[in-house]
mmCIF file of C-alpha atoms in Angstrom:
data_model
loop_
_atom_site.group_PDB
_atom_site.id
_atom_site.type_symbol
_atom_site.label_atom_id
_atom_site.label_comp_id
_atom_site.label_asym_id
_atom_site.label_seq_id
_atom_site.Cartn_x
_atom_site.Cartn_y
_atom_site.Cartn_z
ATOM 1 C CA UNK Z 2 311.102 3.585 69.520
ATOM 2 C CA UNK Z 3 311.103 4.828 73.315
ATOM 3 C CA UNK Z 4 309.699 2.739 76.158
ATOM 4 C CA UNK Z 5 306.476 4.693 76.343
ATOM 5 C CA UNK Z 6 305.982 3.832 72.619
ATOM 6 C CA UNK Z 7 306.342 0.367 73.195
ATOM 7 C CA UNK Z 8 304.151 0.117 76.009
ATOM 8 C CA UNK Z 9 301.533 2.412 74.024
ATOM 9 C CA UNK Z 10 302.011 -0.076 70.883
ATOM 10 C CA UNK Z 11 301.634 -2.977 73.319
ATOM 11 C CA UNK Z 12 298.409 -1.867 74.746
ATOM 12 C CA UNK Z 13 296.839 -1.098 71.232
ATOM 13 C CA UNK Z 14 298.082 -4.152 70.040
ATOM 14 C CA UNK Z 15 296.682 -6.209 72.945
ATOM 15 C CA UNK Z 16 293.181 -4.279 72.677
ATOM 16 C CA UNK Z 17 292.878 -5.246 69.025
ATOM 17 C CA UNK Z 18 293.848 -8.681 69.742
ATOM 18 C CA UNK Z 19 291.222 -8.990 72.310
ATOM 19 C CA UNK Z 20 288.434 -7.591 70.255
ATOM 20 C CA UNK Z 21 289.469 -9.535 66.963
ATOM 21 C CA UNK Z 22 291.424 -12.648 67.851
ATOM 22 C CA UNK Z 23 293.937 -11.329 65.496
ATOM 23 C CA UNK Z 24 297.449 -9.772 65.970
ATOM 24 C CA UNK Z 25 297.918 -6.340 64.328
ATOM 25 C CA UNK Z 26 300.025 -6.792 61.287
ATOM 26 C CA UNK Z 27 300.682 -2.761 60.221
ATOM 27 C CA UNK Z 28 303.222 -3.943 57.681
ATOM 28 C CA UNK Z 29 300.818 -5.422 55.261
ATOM 29 C CA UNK Z 30 297.938 -3.014 55.185
ATOM 30 C CA UNK Z 31 295.388 -6.042 54.818
ATOM 31 C CA UNK Z 32 294.334 -6.136 58.660
ATOM 32 C CA UNK Z 33 290.957 -4.653 58.174
ATOM 33 C CA UNK Z 34 290.203 -7.259 55.307
ATOM 34 C CA UNK Z 35 291.484 -10.141 57.616
ATOM 35 C CA UNK Z 36 289.667 -8.995 60.520
ATOM 36 C CA UNK Z 37 286.543 -8.546 58.807
ATOM 37 C CA UNK Z 38 286.612 -11.936 57.127
ATOM 38 C CA UNK Z 39 287.838 -13.618 60.662
ATOM 39 C CA UNK Z 40 285.053 -11.943 62.152
ATOM 40 C CA UNK Z 41 282.467 -12.818 59.743
ATOM 41 C CA UNK Z 42 283.700 -16.309 59.790
ATOM 42 C CA UNK Z 43 283.228 -16.589 63.577
ATOM 43 C CA UNK Z 44 279.626 -15.320 63.358
ATOM 44 C CA UNK Z 45 278.871 -17.811 60.909
ATOM 45 C CA UNK Z 46 280.614 -20.359 63.311
ATOM 46 C CA UNK Z 47 278.751 -19.412 66.466
ATOM 47 C CA UNK Z 48 275.054 -18.945 64.671
ATOM 48 C CA UNK Z 49 275.814 -22.428 63.129
ATOM 49 C CA UNK Z 50 276.861 -24.231 66.337
ATOM 50 C CA UNK Z 51 273.955 -22.752 68.203
ATOM 51 C CA UNK Z 52 271.330 -23.862 65.438
ATOM 52 C CA UNK Z 53 273.132 -27.095 65.016
ATOM 53 C CA UNK Z 54 273.675 -26.923 61.088
ATOM 54 C CA UNK Z 55 277.016 -26.981 59.056
ATOM 55 C CA UNK Z 56 278.127 -23.685 57.651
ATOM 56 C CA UNK Z 57 277.669 -24.865 54.044
ATOM 57 C CA UNK Z 58 273.855 -25.246 54.938
ATOM 58 C CA UNK Z 59 272.975 -21.756 55.279
ATOM 59 C CA UNK Z 60 272.969 -18.223 53.127
ATOM 60 C CA UNK Z 61 273.743 -14.718 54.378
ATOM 61 C CA UNK Z 62 269.497 -14.225 54.114
ATOM 62 C CA UNK Z 63 268.363 -17.713 55.154
ATOM 63 C CA UNK Z 64 265.767 -17.122 57.893
ATOM 64 C CA UNK Z 65 266.924 -19.131 61.104
ATOM 65 C CA UNK Z 66 263.267 -20.072 62.062
ATOM 66 C CA UNK Z 67 261.387 -20.365 59.052
ATOM 67 C CA UNK Z 68 264.598 -22.284 56.886
ATOM 68 C CA UNK Z 69 266.510 -23.837 59.680
ATOM 69 C CA UNK Z 70 263.878 -24.621 62.407
ATOM 70 C CA UNK Z 71 265.339 -22.432 65.069
ATOM 71 C CA UNK Z 72 263.171 -22.117 68.126
ATOM 72 C CA UNK Z 73 263.415 -19.066 70.649
ATOM 73 C CA UNK Z 74 265.708 -20.931 72.853
ATOM 74 C CA UNK Z 75 268.369 -21.549 70.103
ATOM 75 C CA UNK Z 76 267.994 -17.847 69.242
ATOM 76 C CA UNK Z 77 268.691 -16.516 72.857
ATOM 77 C CA UNK Z 78 271.737 -18.962 72.866
ATOM 78 C CA UNK Z 79 273.118 -17.212 69.575
ATOM 79 C CA UNK Z 80 272.503 -13.727 71.163
ATOM 80 C CA UNK Z 81 274.313 -15.151 74.355
ATOM 81 C CA UNK Z 82 277.241 -16.560 72.545
ATOM 82 C CA UNK Z 83 277.695 -13.362 70.312
ATOM 83 C CA UNK Z 84 277.766 -11.296 73.442
ATOM 84 C CA UNK Z 85 280.355 -13.288 74.908
ATOM 85 C CA UNK Z 86 282.391 -13.667 72.130
ATOM 86 C CA UNK Z 87 282.375 -10.000 71.047
ATOM 87 C CA UNK Z 88 282.444 -8.563 74.590
ATOM 88 C CA UNK Z 89 279.340 -6.676 73.720
ATOM 89 C CA UNK Z 90 275.790 -6.395 75.167
ATOM 90 C CA UNK Z 91 272.835 -6.428 72.396
ATOM 91 C CA UNK Z 92 269.592 -5.057 73.270
ATOM 92 C CA UNK Z 93 266.940 -7.882 72.941
ATOM 93 C CA UNK Z 94 264.853 -5.578 71.125
ATOM 94 C CA UNK Z 95 267.340 -5.997 68.068
ATOM 95 C CA UNK Z 96 266.280 -9.818 67.906
ATOM 96 C CA UNK Z 97 263.787 -9.289 65.200
ATOM 97 C CA UNK Z 98 266.635 -8.006 63.130
ATOM 98 C CA UNK Z 99 268.820 -10.797 63.793
ATOM 99 C CA UNK Z 100 266.705 -13.209 61.832
ATOM 100 C CA UNK Z 101 269.500 -14.187 59.344
ATOM 101 C CA UNK Z 102 273.332 -13.891 59.043
ATOM 102 C CA UNK Z 103 273.106 -10.410 57.310
ATOM 103 C CA UNK Z 104 270.856 -9.051 60.067
ATOM 104 C CA UNK Z 105 273.388 -10.644 62.850
ATOM 105 C CA UNK Z 106 276.180 -9.149 61.123
ATOM 106 C CA UNK Z 107 274.475 -5.437 60.842
ATOM 107 C CA UNK Z 108 273.207 -5.641 64.634
ATOM 108 C CA UNK Z 109 276.906 -6.635 65.730
ATOM 109 C CA UNK Z 110 278.919 -4.117 63.724
ATOM 110 C CA UNK Z 111 276.162 -1.160 64.986
ATOM 111 C CA UNK Z 112 276.538 -2.425 68.586
ATOM 112 C CA UNK Z 113 280.434 -2.751 68.495
ATOM 113 C CA UNK Z 114 280.787 0.157 66.444
ATOM 114 C CA UNK Z 115 283.005 -1.760 63.766
#
């Protein structure tokens, strides 16, 4: 590998690490599944932390307000934490779609281009 190739590889890996928190392991071919799993776990952790519930207490389609008693301040906290963690800006008009984990994942995927 030439020095410029190493720099390009390092830049790519660093960008990948910043967006996913995982090192790029090109030898296994499992990176996408690991990234997706880790990303989904992190989304669940953030939502549960902001709603003050345990991950075992929430299902993909549980509605945050109706089933877990979330108020508007908690939902804004979820939005802000997700934006900070994944370095995206989510339009507040998307909030109605983010009523449950499945909706959060979909909006984030669309916003971040995953």
